[in-house]
Amino acid sequence: MKKNNVVKVFFISLLKSILFIIILLVTGFASYKISYTILSDNGGNIGTSKGDIADIIEDAQTDEVSRNLIYVYNGDRITNLMLEICNTKTNNMDYVTIPVRTEYTIPTTMYQKLCTVNQEIPQIIRIGRIKTYFANSDDAFGYGELIIEKMLGIKISYYTVLDQETYNSHYTRKRVRVRFKPGQDTITATPGPDGIVPQVQYIRVPQRISVASNTYVNQLKDISGDQEKIAEYIKEQYERVESNLTVYNKIGYIECYEKMNVDYFHYWGVPGTYNGKIFSVDTKAAKSFLNKLADNTTAYTEPQESSAVTKNGNKAKNKNSKTKSSKGLNIIVLNGSRINGLASATQTKLNADGFSVNQIGDYTDETLTHTRIIVKEDGIGNDLAGYFTDPEIVTGDVQEGFDIEIILGTADAN
């Protein structure tokens, strides 16, 4: 009898343990779903009108002005980040690059809610490491969208995820200076002797931004004006990427894509500043700038005014500038092709023709397809274009001590 009681007690205890484990699992799952809902609700001040993150992850909508957050990943690392703004009223397309070296301090209320998802997530996050903060990719990109909405002060319509290979075939990067007027939180001007605070001035911050590659531009031109080709292209592209916008909804933009001129696409950097290698977004300035792009009622009718190149055959010439000789100027050549010996061979060839290539090295940010020639001032570098296959000439910041920086692409390996 005593033995039967022991067995009975044992089984009762076992059943209680199993029941307790089930309760823990149900509670954990419920907590997970509730945290998803709360974070995406307006009550969390995230800047989105959706009441459930399921709407964000599964049912992103086509808007008159859509904001598509484009992640580019390589393994667990976000290598590039862009916000694509597609305006169906003007048929404008804008791309805003957000540096992946951006650090952002998550607001306390939002951070406390995120901790219910992952207790290990830091309050100060690095944008390029978003995938490492969550257990799976859907969480990383979904929660990342909410965090970036808060950081930029805007609502994001949906997100798209590209692998590095797709990005490399569609985009390239160029150096620019991003000009903006700091938001109120970043103003540090102090009163002068007369007690008057000087007017806030624009600041300029060097950045590398993503722009459409020649290959991608030609692909888009080939399908321009043909609805069937555009629809087929969108379907094909969306089979290769991850997105919370369905192909059906994306095809809703066909009429807009049909009317767009790829030569009029505009490219921007996000307002913010660097402290060493760490970037901080100026949220107020970014919100104002992005809303102006979205609210723009004027259609783009000509290429963007910038230091980008207008190409003519294998020669590139800076727009509205006179050609100046590059001989006698200090030139550095960097190998962006990952092909050994290319920088040294280029140095030998240019020096033999009277140019001054004083240093060579490797370019590790990305692998370039087409050579990029960065010059300190308009007009120089044009006489170097003939040495390369369809190069890009950009007026921007070059390494200290040099007038011209040449970054070699794979197209010039032969």
mmCIF file of C-alpha atoms in Angstrom:
data_model
loop_
_atom_site.group_PDB
_atom_site.id
_atom_site.type_symbol
_atom_site.label_atom_id
_atom_site.label_comp_id
_atom_site.label_asym_id
_atom_site.label_seq_id
_atom_site.Cartn_x
_atom_site.Cartn_y
_atom_site.Cartn_z
ATOM 1 C CA MET A 1 0.000 0.000 0.000
ATOM 2 C CA LYS A 2 2.806 2.304 0.891
ATOM 3 C CA LYS A 3 4.457 1.458 -2.436
ATOM 4 C CA ASN A 4 1.271 2.369 -4.355
ATOM 5 C CA ASN A 5 1.172 5.755 -2.584
ATOM 6 C CA VAL A 6 4.741 6.475 -3.622
ATOM 7 C CA VAL A 7 3.943 5.665 -7.269
ATOM 8 C CA LYS A 8 0.812 7.821 -7.111
ATOM 9 C CA VAL A 9 2.722 10.780 -5.633
ATOM 10 C CA PHE A 10 5.412 10.360 -8.290
ATOM 11 C CA PHE A 11 2.934 10.525 -11.188
ATOM 12 C CA ILE A 12 1.061 13.456 -9.666
ATOM 13 C CA SER A 13 4.355 15.369 -9.322
ATOM 14 C CA LEU A 14 5.301 14.464 -12.903
ATOM 15 C CA LEU A 15 1.967 15.724 -14.254
ATOM 16 C CA LYS A 16 2.318 18.951 -12.273
ATOM 17 C CA SER A 17 5.810 19.479 -13.748
ATOM 18 C CA ILE A 18 4.560 18.901 -17.295
ATOM 19 C CA LEU A 19 1.630 21.255 -16.723
ATOM 20 C CA PHE A 20 3.992 23.919 -15.328
ATOM 21 C CA ILE A 21 6.266 23.638 -18.384
ATOM 22 C CA ILE A 22 3.276 24.000 -20.715
ATOM 23 C CA ILE A 23 2.138 27.118 -18.842
ATOM 24 C CA LEU A 24 5.646 28.600 -19.135
ATOM 25 C CA LEU A 25 5.722 27.938 -22.898
ATOM 26 C CA VAL A 26 2.272 29.440 -23.441
ATOM 27 C CA THR A 27 3.159 32.464 -21.302
ATOM 28 C CA GLY A 28 6.424 32.978 -23.191
ATOM 29 C CA PHE A 29 4.706 32.756 -26.574
ATOM 30 C CA ALA A 30 1.940 35.133 -25.464
ATOM 31 C CA SER A 31 4.534 37.589 -24.162
ATOM 32 C CA TYR A 32 6.340 37.408 -27.490
ATOM 33 C CA LYS A 33 3.155 38.165 -29.475
ATOM 34 C CA ILE A 34 2.072 40.926 -27.097
ATOM 35 C CA SER A 35 5.482 42.634 -27.319
ATOM 36 C CA TYR A 36 5.241 42.516 -31.118
ATOM 37 C CA THR A 37 1.814 44.175 -30.971
ATOM 38 C CA ILE A 38 2.763 46.840 -28.432
ATOM 39 C CA LEU A 39 5.943 47.838 -30.238
ATOM 40 C CA SER A 40 4.122 48.393 -33.482
ATOM 41 C CA ASP A 41 1.233 50.297 -31.859
ATOM 42 C CA ASN A 42 1.101 54.075 -31.774
ATOM 43 C CA GLY A 43 1.099 53.850 -27.986
ATOM 44 C CA GLY A 44 4.774 52.999 -28.217
ATOM 45 C CA ASN A 45 5.445 56.244 -30.118
ATOM 46 C CA ILE A 46 7.050 54.380 -32.965
ATOM 47 C CA GLY A 47 5.508 56.569 -35.617
ATOM 48 C CA THR A 48 3.408 53.848 -37.287
ATOM 49 C CA SER A 49 -0.368 53.702 -37.468
ATOM 50 C CA LYS A 50 -0.573 49.903 -37.577
ATOM 51 C CA GLY A 51 -2.005 48.192 -34.526
ATOM 52 C CA ASP A 52 -0.233 44.884 -34.969
ATOM 53 C CA ILE A 53 3.225 44.086 -36.249
ATOM 54 C CA ALA A 54 1.645 41.260 -38.238
ATOM 55 C CA ASP A 55 0.311 44.009 -40.486
ATOM 56 C CA ILE A 56 3.847 45.257 -40.996
ATOM 57 C CA ILE A 57 5.365 41.851 -41.592
ATOM 58 C CA GLU A 58 2.615 40.293 -43.705
ATOM 59 C CA ASP A 59 0.358 43.000 -45.131
ATOM 60 C CA ALA A 60 2.440 46.014 -46.118
ATOM 61 C CA GLN A 61 0.369 48.382 -48.255
ATOM 62 C CA THR A 62 0.917 50.219 -51.493
ATOM 63 C CA ASP A 63 0.755 53.943 -50.721
ATOM 64 C CA GLU A 64 0.666 56.996 -52.959
ATOM 65 C CA VAL A 65 4.107 57.743 -51.570
ATOM 66 C CA SER A 66 5.804 54.544 -50.461
ATOM 67 C CA ARG A 67 8.893 54.332 -48.294
ATOM 68 C CA ASN A 68 10.711 51.068 -48.864
ATOM 69 C CA LEU A 69 13.507 50.262 -46.402
ATOM 70 C CA ILE A 70 16.129 48.290 -48.343
ATOM 71 C CA TYR A 71 18.429 46.093 -46.267
ATOM 72 C CA VAL A 72 21.541 44.570 -47.844
ATOM 73 C CA TYR A 73 23.045 41.701 -45.892
ATOM 74 C CA ASN A 74 26.076 39.469 -46.025
ATOM 75 C CA GLY A 75 25.845 36.719 -43.412
ATOM 76 C CA ASP A 76 24.837 38.325 -40.113
ATOM 77 C CA ARG A 77 25.997 41.791 -41.172
ATOM 78 C CA ILE A 78 23.930 44.580 -42.752
ATOM 79 C CA THR A 79 26.337 45.997 -45.324
ATOM 80 C CA ASN A 80 24.151 48.719 -46.851
ATOM 81 C CA LEU A 81 20.871 50.410 -45.956
ATOM 82 C CA MET A 82 18.701 52.644 -48.133
ATOM 83 C CA LEU A 83 15.277 54.217 -48.003
ATOM 84 C CA GLU A 84 13.568 54.163 -51.404
ATOM 85 C CA ILE A 85 10.828 56.805 -51.736
ATOM 86 C CA CYS A 86 8.490 56.109 -54.654
ATOM 87 C CA ASN A 87 6.031 58.916 -55.378
ATOM 88 C CA THR A 88 3.142 57.736 -57.578
ATOM 89 C CA LYS A 89 1.793 61.302 -57.861
ATOM 90 C CA THR A 90 4.929 62.784 -59.444
ATOM 91 C CA ASN A 91 6.602 59.533 -60.599
ATOM 92 C CA ASN A 92 9.715 60.620 -58.719
ATOM 93 C CA MET A 93 12.103 58.059 -57.242
ATOM 94 C CA ASP A 94 14.490 59.032 -54.441
ATOM 95 C CA TYR A 95 17.097 56.863 -52.704
ATOM 96 C CA VAL A 96 18.431 57.933 -49.300
ATOM 97 C CA THR A 97 21.472 56.086 -47.934
ATOM 98 C CA ILE A 98 21.671 55.456 -44.176
ATOM 99 C CA PRO A 99 25.227 54.617 -43.021
ATOM 100 C CA VAL A 100 25.434 51.149 -41.448
ATOM 101 C CA ARG A 101 27.936 52.568 -38.942
ATOM 102 C CA THR A 102 25.039 54.481 -37.416
ATOM 103 C CA GLU A 103 24.641 54.100 -33.660
ATOM 104 C CA TYR A 104 21.243 54.830 -32.141
ATOM 105 C CA THR A 105 20.096 54.980 -28.539
ATOM 106 C CA ILE A 106 16.700 53.293 -28.334
ATOM 107 C CA PRO A 107 14.250 55.407 -26.264
ATOM 108 C CA THR A 108 13.728 53.910 -22.803
ATOM 109 C CA THR A 109 10.058 52.943 -23.217
ATOM 110 C CA MET A 110 10.719 51.222 -26.506
ATOM 111 C CA TYR A 111 13.841 49.553 -25.122
ATOM 112 C CA GLN A 112 11.948 48.097 -22.162
ATOM 113 C CA LYS A 113 9.446 46.526 -24.544
ATOM 114 C CA LEU A 114 12.200 45.161 -26.773
ATOM 115 C CA CYS A 115 13.784 43.529 -23.734
ATOM 116 C CA THR A 116 10.700 41.301 -23.471
ATOM 117 C CA VAL A 117 11.739 39.917 -26.855
ATOM 118 C CA ASN A 118 15.458 39.669 -26.144
ATOM 119 C CA GLN A 119 16.913 40.567 -22.755
ATOM 120 C CA GLU A 120 20.409 40.768 -24.260
ATOM 121 C CA ILE A 121 19.687 43.556 -26.757
ATOM 122 C CA PRO A 122 21.757 46.667 -25.924
ATOM 123 C CA GLN A 123 20.061 50.055 -25.644
ATOM 124 C CA ILE A 124 22.698 51.613 -27.892
ATOM 125 C CA ILE A 125 22.604 49.601 -31.105
ATOM 126 C CA ARG A 126 24.710 49.593 -34.264
ATOM 127 C CA ILE A 127 22.449 49.527 -37.332
ATOM 128 C CA GLY A 128 24.767 47.190 -39.209
ATOM 129 C CA ARG A 129 24.391 44.586 -36.445
ATOM 130 C CA ILE A 130 20.581 44.419 -36.312
ATOM 131 C CA LYS A 131 20.531 40.777 -37.380
ATOM 132 C CA THR A 132 22.674 39.765 -34.395
ATOM 133 C CA TYR A 133 20.206 41.187 -31.855
ATOM 134 C CA PHE A 134 17.314 38.851 -32.719
ATOM 135 C CA ALA A 135 16.854 35.102 -33.015
ATOM 136 C CA ASN A 136 15.632 35.082 -36.616
ATOM 137 C CA SER A 137 15.693 37.280 -39.694
ATOM 138 C CA ASP A 138 11.964 38.139 -39.703
ATOM 139 C CA ASP A 139 12.274 39.555 -36.179
ATOM 140 C CA ALA A 140 15.469 41.417 -37.062
ATOM 141 C CA PHE A 141 14.040 43.097 -40.159
ATOM 142 C CA GLY A 142 10.588 43.692 -38.624
ATOM 143 C CA TYR A 143 11.842 45.182 -35.368
ATOM 144 C CA GLY A 144 14.624 46.929 -37.292
ATOM 145 C CA GLU A 145 11.982 48.676 -39.381
ATOM 146 C CA LEU A 146 10.310 49.980 -36.209
ATOM 147 C CA ILE A 147 13.608 51.150 -34.707
ATOM 148 C CA ILE A 148 14.617 52.949 -37.908
ATOM 149 C CA GLU A 149 11.162 54.557 -38.146
ATOM 150 C CA LYS A 150 11.772 56.015 -34.691
ATOM 151 C CA MET A 151 15.328 57.069 -35.562
ATOM 152 C CA LEU A 152 14.222 58.878 -38.745
ATOM 153 C CA GLY A 153 10.974 60.239 -37.306
ATOM 154 C CA ILE A 154 8.880 58.898 -40.213
ATOM 155 C CA LYS A 155 6.599 56.005 -41.146
ATOM 156 C CA ILE A 156 8.057 53.239 -43.338
ATOM 157 C CA SER A 157 5.689 51.424 -45.718
ATOM 158 C CA TYR A 158 7.522 48.130 -46.063
ATOM 159 C CA TYR A 159 10.977 46.591 -46.246
ATOM 160 C CA THR A 160 12.974 44.628 -48.810
ATOM 161 C CA VAL A 161 16.052 42.506 -48.184
ATOM 162 C CA LEU A 162 18.778 42.057 -50.823
ATOM 163 C CA ASP A 163 21.797 39.793 -50.670
ATOM 164 C CA GLN A 164 25.218 41.277 -51.385
ATOM 165 C CA GLU A 165 25.412 39.815 -54.895
ATOM 166 C CA THR A 166 22.121 41.429 -55.938
ATOM 167 C CA TYR A 167 23.176 44.769 -54.455
ATOM 168 C CA ASN A 168 26.509 44.651 -56.311
ATOM 169 C CA SER A 169 24.703 44.091 -59.628
ATOM 170 C CA HIS A 170 22.213 46.925 -59.015
ATOM 171 C CA TYR A 171 24.140 49.630 -57.187
ATOM 172 C CA THR A 172 27.500 51.244 -56.750
ATOM 173 C CA ARG A 173 28.699 53.798 -54.229
ATOM 174 C CA LYS A 174 30.048 57.299 -54.585
ATOM 175 C CA ARG A 175 31.343 59.957 -52.243
ATOM 176 C CA VAL A 176 29.340 63.119 -51.700
ATOM 177 C CA ARG A 177 28.976 65.893 -49.151
ATOM 178 C CA VAL A 178 25.584 65.870 -47.453
ATOM 179 C CA ARG A 179 24.455 69.431 -46.752
ATOM 180 C CA PHE A 180 21.832 70.096 -44.085
ATOM 181 C CA LYS A 181 20.823 72.488 -41.328
ATOM 182 C CA PRO A 182 21.060 70.789 -37.902
ATOM 183 C CA GLY A 183 17.864 70.123 -35.956
ATOM 184 C CA GLN A 184 17.188 71.919 -32.668
ATOM 185 C CA ASP A 185 18.643 69.106 -30.553
ATOM 186 C CA THR A 186 22.012 69.379 -32.286
ATOM 187 C CA ILE A 187 22.412 73.163 -32.254
ATOM 188 C CA THR A 188 25.447 74.192 -30.222
ATOM 189 C CA ALA A 189 25.742 77.856 -31.211
ATOM 190 C CA THR A 190 26.453 80.071 -28.203
ATOM 191 C CA PRO A 191 25.688 83.791 -27.813
ATOM 192 C CA GLY A 192 28.302 86.258 -29.032
ATOM 193 C CA PRO A 193 29.607 89.271 -27.052
ATOM 194 C CA ASP A 194 26.403 91.137 -27.888
ATOM 195 C CA GLY A 195 24.276 88.335 -26.435
ATOM 196 C CA ILE A 196 22.873 87.361 -29.813
ATOM 197 C CA VAL A 197 22.967 83.689 -30.783
ATOM 198 C CA PRO A 198 24.372 83.432 -34.322
ATOM 199 C CA GLN A 199 22.101 82.004 -36.996
ATOM 200 C CA VAL A 200 22.446 78.263 -37.464
ATOM 201 C CA GLN A 201 24.472 77.516 -40.566
ATOM 202 C CA TYR A 202 24.327 74.564 -42.908
ATOM 203 C CA ILE A 203 26.924 71.888 -42.319
ATOM 204 C CA ARG A 204 28.408 69.481 -44.859
ATOM 205 C CA VAL A 205 29.262 65.899 -43.973
ATOM 206 C CA PRO A 206 31.193 63.547 -46.316
ATOM 207 C CA GLN A 207 29.306 60.299 -46.943
ATOM 208 C CA ARG A 208 29.304 57.378 -49.346
ATOM 209 C CA ILE A 209 25.884 56.892 -50.889
ATOM 210 C CA SER A 210 24.386 54.143 -53.063
ATOM 211 C CA VAL A 211 23.472 54.965 -56.660
ATOM 212 C CA ALA A 212 22.148 52.778 -59.465
ATOM 213 C CA SER A 213 24.897 51.018 -61.426
ATOM 214 C CA ASN A 214 25.183 51.296 -65.195
ATOM 215 C CA THR A 215 24.023 47.689 -65.524
ATOM 216 C CA TYR A 216 20.885 48.333 -63.457
ATOM 217 C CA VAL A 217 20.130 51.568 -65.310
ATOM 218 C CA ASN A 218 20.323 49.729 -68.642
ATOM 219 C CA GLN A 219 18.041 46.948 -67.326
ATOM 220 C CA LEU A 220 15.435 49.504 -66.299
ATOM 221 C CA LYS A 221 15.707 51.339 -69.618
ATOM 222 C CA ASP A 222 15.147 48.074 -71.514
ATOM 223 C CA ILE A 223 11.751 47.555 -69.856
ATOM 224 C CA SER A 224 10.747 51.224 -69.737
ATOM 225 C CA GLY A 225 7.201 51.884 -70.966
ATOM 226 C CA ASP A 226 6.249 48.197 -71.284
ATOM 227 C CA GLN A 227 3.792 47.125 -68.566
ATOM 228 C CA GLU A 228 4.153 43.408 -69.265
ATOM 229 C CA LYS A 229 7.961 43.547 -69.100
ATOM 230 C CA ILE A 230 7.805 45.620 -65.915
ATOM 231 C CA ALA A 231 5.398 43.165 -64.273
ATOM 232 C CA GLU A 232 7.568 40.213 -65.259
ATOM 233 C CA TYR A 233 10.692 41.991 -64.036
ATOM 234 C CA ILE A 234 9.102 42.761 -60.648
ATOM 235 C CA LYS A 235 8.019 39.124 -60.241
ATOM 236 C CA GLU A 236 11.499 37.905 -61.147
ATOM 237 C CA GLN A 237 13.193 40.315 -58.759
ATOM 238 C CA TYR A 238 10.869 39.474 -55.862
ATOM 239 C CA GLU A 239 11.655 35.774 -56.212
ATOM 240 C CA ARG A 240 15.257 36.680 -55.333
ATOM 241 C CA VAL A 241 14.586 38.957 -52.364
ATOM 242 C CA GLU A 242 12.783 38.876 -49.038
ATOM 243 C CA SER A 243 10.076 41.479 -48.488
ATOM 244 C CA ASN A 244 6.934 42.090 -46.457
ATOM 245 C CA LEU A 245 5.309 43.663 -49.520
ATOM 246 C CA THR A 246 3.663 41.050 -51.705
ATOM 247 C CA VAL A 247 4.399 40.822 -55.409
ATOM 248 C CA TYR A 248 0.711 41.649 -55.966
ATOM 249 C CA ASN A 249 1.046 44.949 -54.096
ATOM 250 C CA LYS A 250 4.370 45.761 -55.730
ATOM 251 C CA ILE A 251 2.769 45.339 -59.143
ATOM 252 C CA GLY A 252 0.402 48.098 -58.046
ATOM 253 C CA TYR A 253 3.301 50.444 -58.784
ATOM 254 C CA ILE A 254 3.568 49.347 -62.432
ATOM 255 C CA GLU A 255 1.935 52.492 -63.850
ATOM 256 C CA CYS A 256 4.336 54.627 -61.844
ATOM 257 C CA TYR A 257 7.371 52.576 -62.917
ATOM 258 C CA GLU A 258 6.197 52.798 -66.534
ATOM 259 C CA LYS A 259 6.273 56.601 -66.412
ATOM 260 C CA MET A 260 9.551 56.951 -64.509
ATOM 261 C CA ASN A 261 12.757 58.047 -66.201
ATOM 262 C CA VAL A 262 15.692 56.239 -64.615
ATOM 263 C CA ASP A 263 17.988 59.124 -65.580
ATOM 264 C CA TYR A 264 15.965 61.322 -63.218
ATOM 265 C CA PHE A 265 16.348 59.127 -60.138
ATOM 266 C CA HIS A 266 17.743 61.189 -57.254
ATOM 267 C CA TYR A 267 20.213 59.996 -54.616
ATOM 268 C CA TRP A 268 20.829 61.445 -51.171
ATOM 269 C CA GLY A 269 22.583 60.926 -47.862
ATOM 270 C CA VAL A 270 20.705 61.133 -44.567
ATOM 271 C CA PRO A 271 21.386 64.195 -42.346
ATOM 272 C CA GLY A 272 23.759 63.360 -39.517
ATOM 273 C CA THR A 273 27.340 63.581 -38.337
ATOM 274 C CA TYR A 274 30.337 61.339 -37.760
ATOM 275 C CA ASN A 275 32.258 61.055 -34.523
ATOM 276 C CA GLY A 276 35.292 59.161 -35.678
ATOM 277 C CA LYS A 277 33.841 56.203 -37.591
ATOM 278 C CA ILE A 278 30.485 56.268 -35.754
ATOM 279 C CA PHE A 279 27.549 58.017 -37.444
ATOM 280 C CA SER A 280 24.624 59.628 -35.625
ATOM 281 C CA VAL A 281 21.423 60.558 -37.466
ATOM 282 C CA ASP A 282 20.062 64.030 -36.797
ATOM 283 C CA THR A 283 16.465 62.861 -36.296
ATOM 284 C CA LYS A 284 14.802 66.275 -36.576
ATOM 285 C CA ALA A 285 16.737 67.251 -39.690
ATOM 286 C CA ALA A 286 16.169 63.789 -41.203
ATOM 287 C CA LYS A 287 12.422 63.908 -40.539
ATOM 288 C CA SER A 288 12.140 67.344 -42.130
ATOM 289 C CA PHE A 289 14.220 66.338 -45.156
ATOM 290 C CA LEU A 290 12.433 63.011 -45.776
ATOM 291 C CA ASN A 291 8.998 64.587 -45.430
ATOM 292 C CA LYS A 292 9.969 67.233 -47.975
ATOM 293 C CA LEU A 293 10.949 64.501 -50.429
ATOM 294 C CA ALA A 294 7.671 62.667 -49.814
ATOM 295 C CA ASP A 295 5.558 65.852 -50.026
ATOM 296 C CA ASN A 296 7.266 67.119 -53.176
ATOM 297 C CA THR A 297 4.621 67.872 -55.800
ATOM 298 C CA THR A 298 7.050 68.765 -58.598
ATOM 299 C CA ALA A 299 8.100 66.005 -60.984
ATOM 300 C CA TYR A 300 11.792 65.627 -61.766
ATOM 301 C CA THR A 301 12.372 66.587 -65.400
ATOM 302 C CA GLU A 302 16.145 66.449 -65.609
ATOM 303 C CA PRO A 303 19.048 64.552 -64.039
ATOM 304 C CA GLN A 304 19.978 65.405 -60.475
ATOM 305 C CA GLU A 305 22.398 68.290 -60.072
ATOM 306 C CA SER A 306 25.425 66.785 -58.402
ATOM 307 C CA SER A 307 29.040 65.921 -58.959
ATOM 308 C CA ALA A 308 28.040 62.713 -60.725
ATOM 309 C CA VAL A 309 29.344 61.907 -64.166
ATOM 310 C CA THR A 310 27.746 62.300 -67.533
ATOM 311 C CA LYS A 311 29.250 59.642 -69.777
ATOM 312 C CA ASN A 312 30.066 59.731 -73.457
ATOM 313 C CA GLY A 313 31.516 56.484 -74.730
ATOM 314 C CA ASN A 314 34.553 55.571 -72.640
ATOM 315 C CA LYS A 315 35.192 59.157 -71.666
ATOM 316 C CA ALA A 316 33.588 60.861 -68.692
ATOM 317 C CA LYS A 317 33.308 64.569 -68.203
ATOM 318 C CA ASN A 318 32.114 66.576 -65.221
ATOM 319 C CA LYS A 319 28.988 68.519 -66.152
ATOM 320 C CA ASN A 320 29.384 72.286 -66.677
ATOM 321 C CA SER A 321 33.148 72.213 -66.115
ATOM 322 C CA LYS A 322 36.213 72.870 -68.221
ATOM 323 C CA THR A 323 38.787 70.127 -68.672
ATOM 324 C CA LYS A 324 42.050 70.682 -66.808
ATOM 325 C CA SER A 325 45.224 68.641 -67.051
ATOM 326 C CA SER A 326 45.769 66.064 -64.314
ATOM 327 C CA LYS A 327 49.509 65.900 -64.959
ATOM 328 C CA GLY A 328 51.529 67.298 -62.082
ATOM 329 C CA LEU A 329 48.771 66.474 -59.588
ATOM 330 C CA ASN A 330 49.214 63.901 -56.813
ATOM 331 C CA ILE A 331 47.334 60.685 -57.607
ATOM 332 C CA ILE A 332 46.651 57.607 -55.476
ATOM 333 C CA VAL A 333 45.420 54.360 -57.048
ATOM 334 C CA LEU A 334 43.443 51.860 -54.960
ATOM 335 C CA ASN A 335 42.529 48.336 -56.052
ATOM 336 C CA GLY A 336 38.777 47.886 -55.664
ATOM 337 C CA SER A 337 38.657 44.819 -57.919
ATOM 338 C CA ARG A 338 40.224 42.232 -55.581
ATOM 339 C CA ILE A 339 42.443 41.252 -58.550
ATOM 340 C CA ASN A 340 46.117 41.120 -57.554
ATOM 341 C CA GLY A 341 48.561 43.421 -59.326
ATOM 342 C CA LEU A 342 45.993 45.691 -60.984
ATOM 343 C CA ALA A 343 46.937 48.812 -58.991
ATOM 344 C CA SER A 344 50.649 48.305 -59.669
ATOM 345 C CA ALA A 345 50.078 47.824 -63.416
ATOM 346 C CA THR A 346 47.914 50.970 -63.539
ATOM 347 C CA GLN A 347 50.562 52.961 -61.669
ATOM 348 C CA THR A 348 53.229 51.889 -64.179
ATOM 349 C CA LYS A 349 51.038 52.776 -67.172
ATOM 350 C CA LEU A 350 50.000 56.215 -65.890
ATOM 351 C CA ASN A 351 53.470 57.204 -64.708
ATOM 352 C CA ALA A 352 54.886 56.233 -68.123
ATOM 353 C CA ASP A 353 52.441 58.696 -69.705
ATOM 354 C CA GLY A 354 53.510 61.581 -67.466
ATOM 355 C CA PHE A 355 51.016 61.353 -64.595
ATOM 356 C CA SER A 356 52.152 61.255 -60.954
ATOM 357 C CA VAL A 357 50.841 58.148 -59.188
ATOM 358 C CA ASN A 358 52.725 58.419 -55.911
ATOM 359 C CA GLN A 359 50.957 55.680 -53.958
ATOM 360 C CA ILE A 360 48.909 52.524 -54.474
ATOM 361 C CA GLY A 361 46.878 50.407 -52.064
ATOM 362 C CA ASP A 362 43.754 48.285 -51.566
ATOM 363 C CA TYR A 363 40.156 49.483 -51.352
ATOM 364 C CA THR A 364 38.262 47.237 -48.924
ATOM 365 C CA ASP A 365 34.786 48.836 -48.662
ATOM 366 C CA GLU A 366 33.350 46.931 -51.632
ATOM 367 C CA THR A 367 34.239 45.280 -54.927
ATOM 368 C CA LEU A 368 33.693 47.744 -57.777
ATOM 369 C CA THR A 369 32.692 46.831 -61.311
ATOM 370 C CA HIS A 370 33.568 50.153 -62.926
ATOM 371 C CA THR A 371 36.522 52.314 -61.962
ATOM 372 C CA ARG A 372 35.719 55.395 -59.902
ATOM 373 C CA ILE A 373 37.839 58.547 -60.269
ATOM 374 C CA ILE A 374 37.394 60.936 -57.334
ATOM 375 C CA VAL A 375 38.729 64.472 -57.847
ATOM 376 C CA LYS A 376 39.051 67.442 -55.494
ATOM 377 C CA GLU A 377 37.650 69.946 -57.979
ATOM 378 C CA ASP A 378 35.556 69.974 -61.142
ATOM 379 C CA GLY A 379 37.393 69.669 -64.429
ATOM 380 C CA ILE A 380 40.356 67.535 -63.403
ATOM 381 C CA GLY A 381 40.463 63.793 -63.984
ATOM 382 C CA ASN A 382 38.732 63.920 -67.377
ATOM 383 C CA ASP A 383 42.021 63.230 -69.144
ATOM 384 C CA LEU A 384 42.329 59.995 -67.151
ATOM 385 C CA ALA A 385 38.946 58.615 -68.246
ATOM 386 C CA GLY A 386 40.272 57.202 -71.515
ATOM 387 C CA TYR A 387 42.474 54.744 -69.604
ATOM 388 C CA PHE A 388 39.483 52.933 -68.140
ATOM 389 C CA THR A 389 36.265 51.216 -69.278
ATOM 390 C CA ASP A 390 33.224 53.429 -68.689
ATOM 391 C CA PRO A 391 34.599 55.053 -65.499
ATOM 392 C CA GLU A 392 32.721 57.254 -63.049
ATOM 393 C CA ILE A 393 34.171 60.670 -62.215
ATOM 394 C CA VAL A 394 33.051 62.179 -58.916
ATOM 395 C CA THR A 395 33.967 65.487 -57.329
ATOM 396 C CA GLY A 396 34.388 64.827 -53.614
ATOM 397 C CA ASP A 397 36.758 64.148 -50.742
ATOM 398 C CA VAL A 398 40.014 62.375 -51.538
ATOM 399 C CA GLN A 399 42.646 61.075 -49.169
ATOM 400 C CA GLU A 400 44.760 63.761 -47.532
ATOM 401 C CA GLY A 401 47.808 64.727 -49.575
ATOM 402 C CA PHE A 402 46.287 63.781 -52.930
ATOM 403 C CA ASP A 403 44.344 65.591 -55.652
ATOM 404 C CA ILE A 404 42.901 62.512 -57.366
ATOM 405 C CA GLU A 405 41.895 59.092 -56.014
ATOM 406 C CA ILE A 406 41.383 56.297 -58.526
ATOM 407 C CA ILE A 407 39.537 53.185 -57.297
ATOM 408 C CA LEU A 408 39.897 50.388 -59.824
ATOM 409 C CA GLY A 409 36.999 48.134 -60.840
ATOM 410 C CA THR A 410 36.882 44.644 -62.293
ATOM 411 C CA ALA A 411 35.977 45.991 -65.750
ATOM 412 C CA ASP A 412 39.598 47.186 -66.079
ATOM 413 C CA ALA A 413 41.212 43.895 -65.131
ATOM 414 C CA ASN A 414 41.930 42.975 -68.763
#
